[in-house]
RNA sequence: GCGCUUGUAGCUCAGGUGGUUAGAGCGCUACACUGAUAAUGUAGAGGUCCCAGGUUCAAGUCCUGGCAAGCGCACCA
């Protein structure tokens, strides 16, 4: 059977063909089942959400995933890869709401929760088919038949188990978090909702700079210098938060100053502390000349005097009097604390901090152990001084029952001319009490509720948290054992995130997601966290027995649906017999995906063994945007519950941008359609381009021209090389057999050279894959194929394939080329799975056996150390270098390569170099068409040498004197060089010091051969003899003749193997002689049976050779 | 604002531990080659290695400080 030949390569068609071949032969399935019992290599698939269509960046991410799974399979591991779908969460819900034209508030009113969740379930798999199609077409091998799906009851049951484990370890608690809250709508807003367009609007607020009176004590002593009334001033745009003030935050490194001045409302003399940079914002420069003692109360221009300055650090722990003492805190409060968020861009450089009304405030107060200002509600729970309707509580006696924001009052109330906002009333009160330093209107942008259009409050809300902070040290330590690609993402982005970990807010007030399995009594004194379906059923039975439920809401269900609303209907009974209702929250969808190592196998309810042998993952990969997402949730759950990492190696991939480096977006129309790209260029060129162009963790500027270049340059060259092989191997009937091969020793220099290169390549590529450096692997393969194999080996050895009988030398050439191609197919298979499969199968058409079903079932090639000969590689480098020099000389003198020349001369400084060149003499001769290579050694005395210091060696030795040493060496004469070479040392005088120079301290190269045309590069010099003898001229003519006959053959459309008859005629004597002399040569080259010189030719072609005219006639 | 990444030829990218002509491919120009031919070879043009300091005999490489771009996070008192 023959090797397949193609008219021209059609890569997309190749891929389609291979794809159906895989499917017919179940190659993917076999690649796993074949490795049964072998060590496992575990890969976790991060679940995509199928409610949107995939983009080109998914091809990138999945190529990276696929490469290492395929590679490890080749290395003999069993690599199971379960696909998965992320199905819960807000994006799905919002999409459904949009489709149905409803809002969250309509759920349970216009549409039942049951119906709504049914819609979500339908919507989430909307584009599954498109995703599956992409997966197949791009050659991403993952199990699509049995994926894990996060909404399935079994999956949720595993989550419940994990949550219960956390609960039992006391890592699950209900707590406060500051969230954007809309009192008008009575609900918290997610950050997603807050990022809706139009939520931020400019509003004018009453802003107050309040005076906080410093308490004189040991801590604050350094601030006082005689004065009695010393205040710290802080600015706020939300005066309603002032009754909740519990601390003042300053910047550690900010410089603060004390300013003596007068209060502008009551004209009393005061001293205030504020940031130095903010002085100009609060004090009129025109007043700077005024003196304090000249001030008259009521005067508009208020004098001021800048006093001592302090760093923020010096202010830490200074106490102040409570500004509005309605409610007393239970613990520490009213002190100055550090705040990393404090700036001097506006305000006073000191931030009023109300722990319950700002996320930053809450955080720094917690860090500094500051108590919040709270009151007890009817149930005895601590609540803020503003209630959920947005009104002050009774304890704030002056403003009790007032909305904190004027926008919450109806328009009628607000239009009353006597109406004053609470902020204004507070400002008035402060002025009256000499606590206001400055009151003014301030316009700023503030978020509004997208449903009610009213400003939001930052407000503490109940949420369930995972106490990740309790396990922070462990998570940090475990992270250090993970191999991150790139390292910086692990230490930087992820490491820093872990260092600054806050508790994980698990609660979501939504409908479509995993319900929190916690039931609580009305008085919150008793809780139950359910960990399995069976446990829930048990509890339901108890509850029915206790009379809280008539029947289970799951009764009659074919498969229990743990979603809302059914689970909300479950009322349990507490140990003391009280009624327990479920906490209405759902859990963060990120918990869903972070739990996939366990839930994908329904652990611990099923598949315990499978789970154990595939945990933790050896490898995962996702976009860098998943650092705080999936990477974190995987890590957190594993660290907290299993005391383990969830993954050992992780590649975080960069973004895919358009070719100009802009983000791709549908709106801008610069998004690349993955299906069109795969259709047009095929998956292999697309994948290879993505991987070879830049490291996966760098952003990729995706340019279709680049894909085209990869296709042309790499795949085109590889294809050409295969075609070349197939063409001649078929003519000669070559068949590869592993056993019976020409021994290495009997092969040519170039055969052994390319095999040496090939074995070096195997090592390089293996190392790169092992190191999760796919870019290095592809670049190495690419260079080998293009430079070494095609442009050098094949080009130099072409004649061996097409000339003469099928002798051992020819067989050696076939075998060599064959094994190179086969190796390339195996090395490149992880990245270009389709084309390498095609190449592999085409090469193996003659070697049919079960084990040759697919390149992906092959073992990764092993480096044959014995075949790597450094000498050979050096030799070939010399040959390439010399050839290149001769080419450039020929060009300089305008002598075609076809014209033979008698000799080149190479100056040789060492015996080894001579031997190395001698080994490749023939290659050089034929490559540059010369007769002989001559060597000129020292003895000839005509070589001009050049000496150069060896900087890295001498530098270490002589350091500061290096410049002088270098100068001295550059001045060494030819005699000096000769002395150094003969004696192995030379004494140099540097100033008044003597230096003993050894041979290793310098680099001696040849520079010139006087009287010859020479070229030098890389320390090698070559001289070319350009004298043309008559004989050489005649030989040149013969070569030209061959060239013309070949062209004519081609024009006639003859096949390579067709034999011809040639008739020639010419008037020129030199041509006749040339043809006679080289008759055999010409016949051999042109496949001519005979060649006759005649006087005249009828109907032949007239051609010009150099300056001579020849008539030719060719017959088949 | 904080963290991370990136900055080298027109474009895409290489440039272990500092070492003296800073490279490749593409593109451009010219010439050659021609039984792999939509391939190939040779040569040329093209660089303030983002900027400024510093360390060093020596900096694209190390340090400090900037600038620009990208990503992430936080916040707007």
Tab-separated table of C-alpha atoms in Angstrom, chain A residues 156-168 517-519 527-544 549 552 554 560 562 567 570-573 575 580 602 604-605:
chain	number	residue	atom	x	y	z
A	156	UNK	CA	-26.579	19.669	45.592
A	157	UNK	CA	-26.586	16.869	48.112
A	158	UNK	CA	-22.782	16.781	48.031
A	159	UNK	CA	-22.761	20.534	48.603
A	160	UNK	CA	-25.033	20.112	51.587
A	161	UNK	CA	-22.663	17.546	52.959
A	162	UNK	CA	-19.749	19.955	52.630
A	163	UNK	CA	-21.717	22.785	54.181
A	164	UNK	CA	-22.614	20.563	57.086
A	165	UNK	CA	-18.955	19.697	57.544
A	166	UNK	CA	-18.136	23.389	57.675
A	167	UNK	CA	-20.998	23.925	60.083
A	168	UNK	CA	-19.776	21.172	62.359
A	517	UNK	CA	-29.612	23.810	54.289
A	518	UNK	CA	-30.015	25.550	57.625
A	519	UNK	CA	-33.220	25.640	59.625
A	527	UNK	CA	-30.303	25.692	64.428
A	528	UNK	CA	-29.999	22.600	62.320
A	529	UNK	CA	-27.703	22.186	59.327
A	530	UNK	CA	-28.802	19.314	57.107
A	531	UNK	CA	-26.110	17.276	55.332
A	532	UNK	CA	-27.953	14.845	53.130
A	533	UNK	CA	-31.290	13.994	51.562
A	534	UNK	CA	-31.721	11.068	53.919
A	535	UNK	CA	-31.183	13.278	56.922
A	536	UNK	CA	-33.714	15.750	55.602
A	537	UNK	CA	-36.277	12.996	55.071
A	538	UNK	CA	-35.715	11.851	58.641
A	539	UNK	CA	-36.211	15.322	59.998
A	540	UNK	CA	-39.324	15.747	57.890
A	541	UNK	CA	-40.766	12.611	59.410
A	542	UNK	CA	-40.086	13.963	62.879
A	543	UNK	CA	-41.698	17.243	61.922
A	544	UNK	CA	-44.776	15.519	60.560
A	549	UNK	CA	-46.269	19.564	58.471
A	552	UNK	CA	-43.409	16.108	52.832
A	554	UNK	CA	-41.158	16.015	48.133
A	560	UNK	CA	-36.289	14.979	44.816
A	562	UNK	CA	-33.933	20.420	46.437
A	567	UNK	CA	-37.344	23.249	50.248
A	570	UNK	CA	-40.076	22.203	54.724
A	571	UNK	CA	-40.718	23.068	58.375
A	572	UNK	CA	-38.604	21.165	60.837
A	573	UNK	CA	-38.887	20.578	64.522
A	575	UNK	CA	-34.744	19.342	69.609
A	580	UNK	CA	-37.854	25.682	62.547
A	602	UNK	CA	-21.526	12.642	44.399
A	604	UNK	CA	-19.250	10.926	49.876
A	605	UNK	CA	-22.516	9.208	48.973
